[in-house]
Short mmCIF file of C-alpha atoms and ligand atoms in Angstrom, two decimals:
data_model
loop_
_atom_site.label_atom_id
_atom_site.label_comp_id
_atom_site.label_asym_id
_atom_site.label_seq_id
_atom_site.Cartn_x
_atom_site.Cartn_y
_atom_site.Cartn_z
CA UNK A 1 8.80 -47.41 116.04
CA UNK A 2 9.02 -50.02 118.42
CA UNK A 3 12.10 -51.16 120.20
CA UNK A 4 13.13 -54.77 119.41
CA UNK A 5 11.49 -56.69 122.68
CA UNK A 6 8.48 -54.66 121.95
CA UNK A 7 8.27 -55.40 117.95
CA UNK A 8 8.61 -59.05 119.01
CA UNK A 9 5.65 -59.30 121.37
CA UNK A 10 4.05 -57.12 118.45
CA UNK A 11 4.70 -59.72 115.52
CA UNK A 12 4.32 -62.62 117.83
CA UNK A 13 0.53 -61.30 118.73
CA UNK A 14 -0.52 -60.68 115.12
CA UNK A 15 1.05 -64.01 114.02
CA UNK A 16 -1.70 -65.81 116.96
CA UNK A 17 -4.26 -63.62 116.37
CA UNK A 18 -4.44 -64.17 112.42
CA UNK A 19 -3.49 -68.09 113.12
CA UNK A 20 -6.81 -67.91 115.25
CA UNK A 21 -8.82 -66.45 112.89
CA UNK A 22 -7.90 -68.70 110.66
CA UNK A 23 -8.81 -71.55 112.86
CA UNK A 24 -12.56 -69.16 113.48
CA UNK A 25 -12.81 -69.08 109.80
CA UNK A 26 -12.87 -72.71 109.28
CA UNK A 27 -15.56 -73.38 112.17
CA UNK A 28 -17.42 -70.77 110.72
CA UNK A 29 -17.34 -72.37 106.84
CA UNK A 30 -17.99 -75.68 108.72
CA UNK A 31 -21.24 -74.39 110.46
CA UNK A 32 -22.54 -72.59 107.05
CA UNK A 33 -21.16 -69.26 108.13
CA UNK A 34 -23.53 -68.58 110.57
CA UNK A 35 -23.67 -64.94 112.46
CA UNK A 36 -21.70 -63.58 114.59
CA UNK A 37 -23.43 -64.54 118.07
CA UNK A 38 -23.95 -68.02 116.86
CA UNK A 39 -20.15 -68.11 115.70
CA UNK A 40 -19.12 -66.76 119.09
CA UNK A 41 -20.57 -69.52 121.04
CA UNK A 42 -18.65 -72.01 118.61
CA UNK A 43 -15.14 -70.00 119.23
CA UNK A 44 -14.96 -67.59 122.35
CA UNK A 45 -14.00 -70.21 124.97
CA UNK A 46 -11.31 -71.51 122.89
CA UNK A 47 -10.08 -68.12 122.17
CA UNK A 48 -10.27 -67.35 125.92
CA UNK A 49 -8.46 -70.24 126.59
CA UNK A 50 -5.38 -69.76 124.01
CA UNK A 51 -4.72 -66.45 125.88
CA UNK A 52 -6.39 -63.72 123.88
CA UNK A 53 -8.61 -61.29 126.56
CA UNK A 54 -12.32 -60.44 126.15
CA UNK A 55 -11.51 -57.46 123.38
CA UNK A 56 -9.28 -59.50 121.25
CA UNK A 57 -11.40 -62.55 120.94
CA UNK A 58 -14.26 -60.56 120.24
CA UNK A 59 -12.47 -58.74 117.48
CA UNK A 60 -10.87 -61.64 116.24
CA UNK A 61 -14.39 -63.24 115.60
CA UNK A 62 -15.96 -59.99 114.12
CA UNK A 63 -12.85 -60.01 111.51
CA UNK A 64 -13.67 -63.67 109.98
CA UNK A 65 -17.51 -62.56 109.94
CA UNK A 66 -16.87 -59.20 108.30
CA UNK A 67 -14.68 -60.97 105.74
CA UNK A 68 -17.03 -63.15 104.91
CA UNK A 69 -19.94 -60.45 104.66
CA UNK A 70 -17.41 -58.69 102.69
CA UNK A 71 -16.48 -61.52 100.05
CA UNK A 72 -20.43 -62.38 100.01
CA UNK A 73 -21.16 -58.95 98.87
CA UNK A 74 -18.60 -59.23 96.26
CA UNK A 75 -19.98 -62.60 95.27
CA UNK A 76 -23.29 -60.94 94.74
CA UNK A 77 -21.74 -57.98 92.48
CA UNK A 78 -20.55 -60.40 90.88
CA UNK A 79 -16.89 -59.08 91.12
CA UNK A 80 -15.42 -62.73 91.08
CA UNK A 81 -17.75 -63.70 88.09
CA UNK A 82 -20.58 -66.14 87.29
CA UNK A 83 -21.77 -68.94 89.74
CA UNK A 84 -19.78 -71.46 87.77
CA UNK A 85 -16.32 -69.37 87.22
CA UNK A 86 -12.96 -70.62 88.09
CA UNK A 87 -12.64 -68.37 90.83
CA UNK A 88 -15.55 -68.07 92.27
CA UNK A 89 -15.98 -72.04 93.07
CA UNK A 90 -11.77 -71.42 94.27
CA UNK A 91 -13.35 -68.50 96.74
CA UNK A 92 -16.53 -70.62 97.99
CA UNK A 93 -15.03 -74.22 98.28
CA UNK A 94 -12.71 -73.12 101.28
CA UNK A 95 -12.73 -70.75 104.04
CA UNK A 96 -11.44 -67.52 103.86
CA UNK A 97 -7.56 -67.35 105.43
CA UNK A 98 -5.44 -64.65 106.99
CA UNK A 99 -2.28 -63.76 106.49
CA UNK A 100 0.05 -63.83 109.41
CA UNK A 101 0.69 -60.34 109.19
CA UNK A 102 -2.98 -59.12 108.24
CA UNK A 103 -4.50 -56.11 109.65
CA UNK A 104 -5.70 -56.92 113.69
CA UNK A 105 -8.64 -54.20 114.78
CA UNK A 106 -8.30 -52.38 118.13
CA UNK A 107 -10.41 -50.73 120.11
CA UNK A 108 -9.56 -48.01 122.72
CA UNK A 109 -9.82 -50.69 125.22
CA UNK A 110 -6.98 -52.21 124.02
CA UNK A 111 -5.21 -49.34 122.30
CA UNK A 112 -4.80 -45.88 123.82
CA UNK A 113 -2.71 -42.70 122.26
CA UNK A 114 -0.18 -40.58 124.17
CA UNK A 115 -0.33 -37.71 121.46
CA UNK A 116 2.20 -35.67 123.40
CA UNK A 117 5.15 -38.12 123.83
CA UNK A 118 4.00 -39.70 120.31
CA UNK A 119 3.63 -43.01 122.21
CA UNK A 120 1.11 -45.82 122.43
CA UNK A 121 0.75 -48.51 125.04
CA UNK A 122 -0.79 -51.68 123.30
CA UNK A 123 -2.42 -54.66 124.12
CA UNK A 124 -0.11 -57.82 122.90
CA UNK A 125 -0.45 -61.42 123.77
CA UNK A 126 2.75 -61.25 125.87
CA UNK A 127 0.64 -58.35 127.73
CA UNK A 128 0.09 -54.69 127.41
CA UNK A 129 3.16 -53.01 126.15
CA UNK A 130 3.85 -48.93 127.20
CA UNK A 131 5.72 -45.89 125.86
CA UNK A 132 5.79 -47.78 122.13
CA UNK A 133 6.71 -44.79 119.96
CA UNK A 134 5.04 -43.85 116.51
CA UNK A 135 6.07 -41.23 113.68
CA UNK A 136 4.23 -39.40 111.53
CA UNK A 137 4.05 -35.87 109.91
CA UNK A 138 3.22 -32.46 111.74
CA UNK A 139 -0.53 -32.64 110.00
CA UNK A 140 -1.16 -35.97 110.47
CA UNK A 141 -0.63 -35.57 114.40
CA UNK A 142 -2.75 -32.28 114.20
CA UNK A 143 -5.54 -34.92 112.47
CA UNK A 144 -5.18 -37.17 115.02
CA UNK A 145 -5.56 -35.51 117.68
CA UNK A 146 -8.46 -33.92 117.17
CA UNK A 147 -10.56 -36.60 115.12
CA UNK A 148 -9.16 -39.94 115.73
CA UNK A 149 -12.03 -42.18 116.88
CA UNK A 150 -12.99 -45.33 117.20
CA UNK A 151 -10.83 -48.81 116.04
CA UNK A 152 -7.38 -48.15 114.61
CA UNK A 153 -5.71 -51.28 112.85
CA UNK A 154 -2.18 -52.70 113.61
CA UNK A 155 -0.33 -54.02 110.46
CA UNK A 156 2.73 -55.23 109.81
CA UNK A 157 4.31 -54.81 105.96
CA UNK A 158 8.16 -55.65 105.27
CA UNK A 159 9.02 -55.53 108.81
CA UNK A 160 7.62 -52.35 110.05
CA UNK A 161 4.15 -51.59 111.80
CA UNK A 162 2.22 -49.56 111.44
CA UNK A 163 -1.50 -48.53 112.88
CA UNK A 164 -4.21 -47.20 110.98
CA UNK A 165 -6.18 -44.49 112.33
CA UNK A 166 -9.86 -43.78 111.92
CA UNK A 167 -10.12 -40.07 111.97
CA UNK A 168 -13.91 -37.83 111.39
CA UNK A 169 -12.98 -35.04 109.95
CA UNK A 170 -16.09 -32.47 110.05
CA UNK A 171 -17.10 -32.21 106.08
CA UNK A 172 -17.23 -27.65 105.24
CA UNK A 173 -20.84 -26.95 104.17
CA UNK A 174 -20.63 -27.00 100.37
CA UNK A 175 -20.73 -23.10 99.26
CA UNK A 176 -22.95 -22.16 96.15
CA UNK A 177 -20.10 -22.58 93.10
CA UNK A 178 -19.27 -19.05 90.93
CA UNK A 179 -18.56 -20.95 88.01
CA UNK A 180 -16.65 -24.67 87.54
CA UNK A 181 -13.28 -25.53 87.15
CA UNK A 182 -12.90 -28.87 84.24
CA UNK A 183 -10.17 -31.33 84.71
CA UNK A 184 -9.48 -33.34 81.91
CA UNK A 185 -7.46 -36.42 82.77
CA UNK A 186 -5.40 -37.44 80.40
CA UNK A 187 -1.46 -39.55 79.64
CA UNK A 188 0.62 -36.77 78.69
CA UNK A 189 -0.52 -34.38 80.62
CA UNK A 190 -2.33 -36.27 83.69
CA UNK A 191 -4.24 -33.18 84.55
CA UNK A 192 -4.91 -30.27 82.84
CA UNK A 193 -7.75 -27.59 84.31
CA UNK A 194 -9.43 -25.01 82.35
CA UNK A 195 -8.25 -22.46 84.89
CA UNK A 196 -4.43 -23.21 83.64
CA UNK A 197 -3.21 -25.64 85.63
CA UNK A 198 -1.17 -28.41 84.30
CA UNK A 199 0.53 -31.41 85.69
CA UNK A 200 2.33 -33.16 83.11
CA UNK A 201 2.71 -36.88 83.26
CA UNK A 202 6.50 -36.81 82.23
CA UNK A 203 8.15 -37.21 85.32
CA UNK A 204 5.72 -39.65 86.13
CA UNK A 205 5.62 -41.61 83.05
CA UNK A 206 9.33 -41.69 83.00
CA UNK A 207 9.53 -42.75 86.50
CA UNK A 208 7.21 -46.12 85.55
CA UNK A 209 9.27 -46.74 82.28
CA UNK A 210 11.96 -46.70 84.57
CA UNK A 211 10.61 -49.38 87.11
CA UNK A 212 9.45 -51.46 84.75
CA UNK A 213 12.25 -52.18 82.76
CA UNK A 214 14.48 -52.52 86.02
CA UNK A 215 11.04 -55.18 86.98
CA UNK A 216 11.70 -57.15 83.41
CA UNK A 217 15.71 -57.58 84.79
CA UNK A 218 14.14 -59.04 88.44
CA UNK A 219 11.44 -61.20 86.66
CA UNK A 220 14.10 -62.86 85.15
CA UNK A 221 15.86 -64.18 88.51
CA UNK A 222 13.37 -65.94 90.12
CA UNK A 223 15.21 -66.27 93.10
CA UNK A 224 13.11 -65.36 96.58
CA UNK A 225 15.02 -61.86 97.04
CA UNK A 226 14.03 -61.36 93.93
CA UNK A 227 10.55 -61.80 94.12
CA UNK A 228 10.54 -59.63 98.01
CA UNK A 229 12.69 -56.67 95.72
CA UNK A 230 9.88 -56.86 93.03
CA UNK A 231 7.42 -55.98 95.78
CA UNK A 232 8.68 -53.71 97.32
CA UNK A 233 9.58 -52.10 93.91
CA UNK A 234 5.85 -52.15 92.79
CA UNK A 235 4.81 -50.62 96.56
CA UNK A 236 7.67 -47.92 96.44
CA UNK A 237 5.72 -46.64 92.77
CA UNK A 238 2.30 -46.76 94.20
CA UNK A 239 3.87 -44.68 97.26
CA UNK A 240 5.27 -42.51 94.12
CA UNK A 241 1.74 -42.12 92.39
CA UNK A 242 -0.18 -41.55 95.48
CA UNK A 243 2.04 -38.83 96.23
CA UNK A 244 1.82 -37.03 92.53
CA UNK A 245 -2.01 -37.33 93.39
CA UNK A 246 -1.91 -35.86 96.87
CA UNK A 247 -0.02 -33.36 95.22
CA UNK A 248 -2.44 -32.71 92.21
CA UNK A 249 -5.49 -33.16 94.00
CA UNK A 250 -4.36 -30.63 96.57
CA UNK A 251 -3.28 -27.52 93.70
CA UNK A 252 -6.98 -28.39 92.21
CA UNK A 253 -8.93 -28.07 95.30
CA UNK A 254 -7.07 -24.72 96.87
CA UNK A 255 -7.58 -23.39 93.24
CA UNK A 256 -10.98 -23.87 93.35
CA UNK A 257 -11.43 -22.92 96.87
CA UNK A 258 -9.46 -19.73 96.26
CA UNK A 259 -11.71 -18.88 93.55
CA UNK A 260 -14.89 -20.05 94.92
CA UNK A 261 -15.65 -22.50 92.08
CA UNK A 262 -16.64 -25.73 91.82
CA UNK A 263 -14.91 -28.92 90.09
CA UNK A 264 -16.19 -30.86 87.22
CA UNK A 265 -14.73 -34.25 86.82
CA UNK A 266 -14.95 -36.88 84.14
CA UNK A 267 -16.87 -39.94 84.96
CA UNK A 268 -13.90 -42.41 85.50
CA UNK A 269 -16.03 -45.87 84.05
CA UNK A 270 -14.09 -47.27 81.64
CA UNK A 271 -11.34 -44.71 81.17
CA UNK A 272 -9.23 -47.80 79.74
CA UNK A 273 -11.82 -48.42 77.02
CA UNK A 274 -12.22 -44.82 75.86
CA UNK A 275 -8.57 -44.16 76.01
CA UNK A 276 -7.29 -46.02 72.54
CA UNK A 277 -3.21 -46.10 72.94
CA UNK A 278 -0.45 -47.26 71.29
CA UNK A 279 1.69 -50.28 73.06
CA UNK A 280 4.43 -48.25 74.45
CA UNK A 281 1.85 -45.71 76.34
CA UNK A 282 -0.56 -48.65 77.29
CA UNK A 283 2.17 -49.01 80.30
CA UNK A 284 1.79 -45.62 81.36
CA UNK A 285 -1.43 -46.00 81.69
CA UNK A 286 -3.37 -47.44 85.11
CA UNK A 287 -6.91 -46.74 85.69
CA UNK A 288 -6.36 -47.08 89.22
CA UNK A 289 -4.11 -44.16 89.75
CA UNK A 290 -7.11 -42.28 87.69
CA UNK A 291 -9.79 -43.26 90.33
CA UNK A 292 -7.76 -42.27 93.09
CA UNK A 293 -6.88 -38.77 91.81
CA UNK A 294 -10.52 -38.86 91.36
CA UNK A 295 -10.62 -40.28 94.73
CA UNK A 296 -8.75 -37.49 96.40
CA UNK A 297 -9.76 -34.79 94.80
CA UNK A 298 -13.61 -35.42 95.90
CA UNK A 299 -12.19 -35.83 99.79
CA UNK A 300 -10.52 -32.99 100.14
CA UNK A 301 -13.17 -31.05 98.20
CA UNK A 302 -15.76 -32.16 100.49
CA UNK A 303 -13.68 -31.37 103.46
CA UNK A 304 -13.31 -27.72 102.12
CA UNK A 305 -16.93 -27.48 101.10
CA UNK A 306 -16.31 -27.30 97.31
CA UNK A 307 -19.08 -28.87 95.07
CA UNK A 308 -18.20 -31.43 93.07
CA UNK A 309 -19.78 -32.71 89.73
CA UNK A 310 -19.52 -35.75 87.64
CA UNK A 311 -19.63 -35.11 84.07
CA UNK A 312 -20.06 -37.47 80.92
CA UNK A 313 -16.88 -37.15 79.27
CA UNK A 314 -18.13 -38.47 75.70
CA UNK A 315 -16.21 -36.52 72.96
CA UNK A 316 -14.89 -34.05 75.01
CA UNK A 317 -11.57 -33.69 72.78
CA UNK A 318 -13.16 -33.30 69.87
CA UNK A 319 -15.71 -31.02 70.81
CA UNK A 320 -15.33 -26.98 70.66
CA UNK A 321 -15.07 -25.02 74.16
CA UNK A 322 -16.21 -21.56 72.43
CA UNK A 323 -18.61 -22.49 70.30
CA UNK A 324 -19.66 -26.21 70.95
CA UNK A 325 -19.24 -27.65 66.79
CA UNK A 326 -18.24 -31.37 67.59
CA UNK A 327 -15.93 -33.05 64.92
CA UNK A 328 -13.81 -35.39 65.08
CA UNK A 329 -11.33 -33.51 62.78
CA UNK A 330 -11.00 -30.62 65.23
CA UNK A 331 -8.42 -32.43 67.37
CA UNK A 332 -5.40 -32.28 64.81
CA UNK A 333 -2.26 -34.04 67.19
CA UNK A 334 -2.24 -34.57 70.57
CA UNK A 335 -1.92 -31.06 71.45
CA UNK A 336 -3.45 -30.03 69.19
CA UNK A 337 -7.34 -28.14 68.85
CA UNK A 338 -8.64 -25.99 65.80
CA UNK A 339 -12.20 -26.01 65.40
CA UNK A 340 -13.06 -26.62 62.14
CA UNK A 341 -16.39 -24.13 62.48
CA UNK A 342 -15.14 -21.12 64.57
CA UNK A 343 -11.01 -21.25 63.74
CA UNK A 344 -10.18 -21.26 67.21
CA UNK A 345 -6.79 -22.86 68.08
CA UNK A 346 -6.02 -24.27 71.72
CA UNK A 347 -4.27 -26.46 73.55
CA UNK A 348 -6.19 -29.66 73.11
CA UNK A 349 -6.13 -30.79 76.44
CA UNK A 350 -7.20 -27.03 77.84
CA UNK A 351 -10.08 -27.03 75.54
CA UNK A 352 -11.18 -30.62 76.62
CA UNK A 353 -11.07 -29.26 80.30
CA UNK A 354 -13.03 -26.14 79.37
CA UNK A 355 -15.90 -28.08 77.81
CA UNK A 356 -15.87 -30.49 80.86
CA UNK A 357 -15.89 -27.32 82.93
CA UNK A 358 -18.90 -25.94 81.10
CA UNK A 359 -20.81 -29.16 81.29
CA UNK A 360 -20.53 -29.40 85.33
CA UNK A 361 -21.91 -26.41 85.26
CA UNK A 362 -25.01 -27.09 83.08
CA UNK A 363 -24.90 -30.40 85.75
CA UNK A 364 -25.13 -28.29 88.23
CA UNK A 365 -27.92 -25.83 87.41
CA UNK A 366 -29.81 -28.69 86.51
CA UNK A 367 -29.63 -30.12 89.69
CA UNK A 368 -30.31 -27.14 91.77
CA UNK A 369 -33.62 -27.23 89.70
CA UNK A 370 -34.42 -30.47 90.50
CA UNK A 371 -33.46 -29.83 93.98
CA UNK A 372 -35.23 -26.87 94.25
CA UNK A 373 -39.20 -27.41 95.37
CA UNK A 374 -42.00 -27.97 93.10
CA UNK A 375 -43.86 -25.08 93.12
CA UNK A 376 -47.56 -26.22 93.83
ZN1 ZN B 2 -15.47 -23.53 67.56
#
């Protein structure tokens, strides 16, 4: 929350720092990307001498080699495709470029916290700045000031900054589970545990149907404001979905801590091929808010020492929670589940969560015995 002299010496030094990394970036692509204490002898001096101190030159030159360890790694996944694909010659032929705004690291040399008066004082190119107020919730300041540690990053998005925190948070040792509690993920109801709980994936769903039909109204104007309203539209919904899966991930965890249990979760790979949906659902649908319920759930589970599993979830809605008689005829709707072999009837998406519950804990005691020493 910076006042307006301060913001400006804030945007100003992110704008020269990122226009100097830039300018790093293309000395590095034009020496072969060498490392970083061959790059620094190719860039410090001139960094020095455009008015960035020791700390900020250093961390402007570890930024251009980290990206380009990072986008070399992804080369090598082969997340941007095969050696001759469109856009992997688009990401080798150039050097890598930074936004103006892009994230700048800082160190506590050139950062420090006042956790108190909710201030920072921060180094800028126009010189150190003091008494630059941040916000942030009751918890997060609790976080803060007890784990923050090492580089935070300053960003600026639509106007605002913000810094990014590392905090350590001490993991709970994880406590020997009394039994597992399933989540099957699913459209209608995004979460469903075998212990009861349910969050249903109306509000949500109806929330996205929403935005997107008001984003087929802005896609028509292609005007600029347009475009800037479109993204803030799509951050404002991941800020939405983030928050259902705070929320979610939270409920699933206490419940488990509560009862001592562990959670069994569904393998995420390919949840978008094994999900088979009609057109109007396929919108609904986003792997990515999946992976981070996933995501969260397996953070805060760690942080409250509650074992987690990853199961296989091959035919886990058609398969029986009492008596185990797989058929694909045993799902009759959506909400369906009558077992074909024992007669039970249940709420489809309960029974899928109860078989996924029983098979984290056959995971389980098959790992203890694989953990457990060989006996001689
Ligand atoms: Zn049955």
């Amino acid at each position: 929350m910076p006042e307006a002299a301060q913001a400006a010496a804030l945007s100003a030094t992110l704008r020269t720092v990122n226009d100097l990394a830039c300018w790093v970036s293309e000395v590095a692509f034009a020496h072969g990307v060498p490392r970083e204490y061959e790059l620094r002898k190719h860039t410090y001096p001139h960094l020095k001498a455009c008015g960035l101190g020791a700390q900020a030159a250093q961390h402007v030159i570890k930024k251009v080699r980290d990206a380009y360890t990072t986008l070399h790694a992804n080369i090598r996944a082969g997340n941007l495709g095969k050696p001759k694909s469109k856009r992997r010659i688009k990401a080798e032929s150039k050097p890598i470029t930074f936004r103006p705004e892009a994230a700048q690291p800082y160190d506590d040399r050139c950062l420090s916290w006042q956790y108190d008066q909710q201030t920072v004082s921060i180094w800028t190119t126009a010189g150190r700045i003091k008494n630059v107020r941040f916000s942030c919730s009751a918890d997060a300041l609790k976080v803060l000031q007890q784990y923050r540690k090492g580089e935070s990053d300053l960003i600026e998005r639509d106007g605002s900054f913000y810094l990014i925190a590392t905090c350590e948070v001490p993991e709970a040792e994880p406590y020997e589970p009394d039994g597992f509690i399933g989540v099957d993920l699913g459209i209608v109801n995004i979460s469903t545990t075998s212990t009861g709980y349910q969050a249903a994936g109306r509000g949500l769903n109806r929330y996205r149907r929403r935005q997107l039909a008001l984003r087929a109204k802005l896609q028509k104007k292609r005007t600029k404001s347009a475009k800037r309203r479109l993204k803030e539209r799509s951050r404002r919904e991941a800020r939405h979905v983030k928050n259902t899966n705070h929320i979610i991930a939270k409920t699933i965890v206490t419940e488990a801590e509560r009862t001592s249990a562990g959670i069994s979760l569904e393998e995420l790979k390919g949840i978008r091929q094994r999900v088979r949906l009609r057109k109007p659902q396929r919108v609904a649908l986003h792997s990515w808010a999946f992976a981070q319920l996933g995501d969260f759930i397996v953070y805060k589970a760690r942080r409250a020492g509650v074992p987690v599993v990853f199961v296989d979830p091959a035919y886990s809605s058609k398969e029986c929670a009492d008596c185990g008689h797989v058929d694909r005829l045993n799902r009759i709707s959506q909400a369906k589940f009558a077992c074909r072999s024992c007669g039970v009837v249940a709420h489809a998406d309960r029974n899928a969560s109860r078989v996924l519950a029983r098979r984290g804990k056959d995971a389980w005691t098959a790992g203890r015995e694989s953990r457990a020493p060989a006996t001689p």
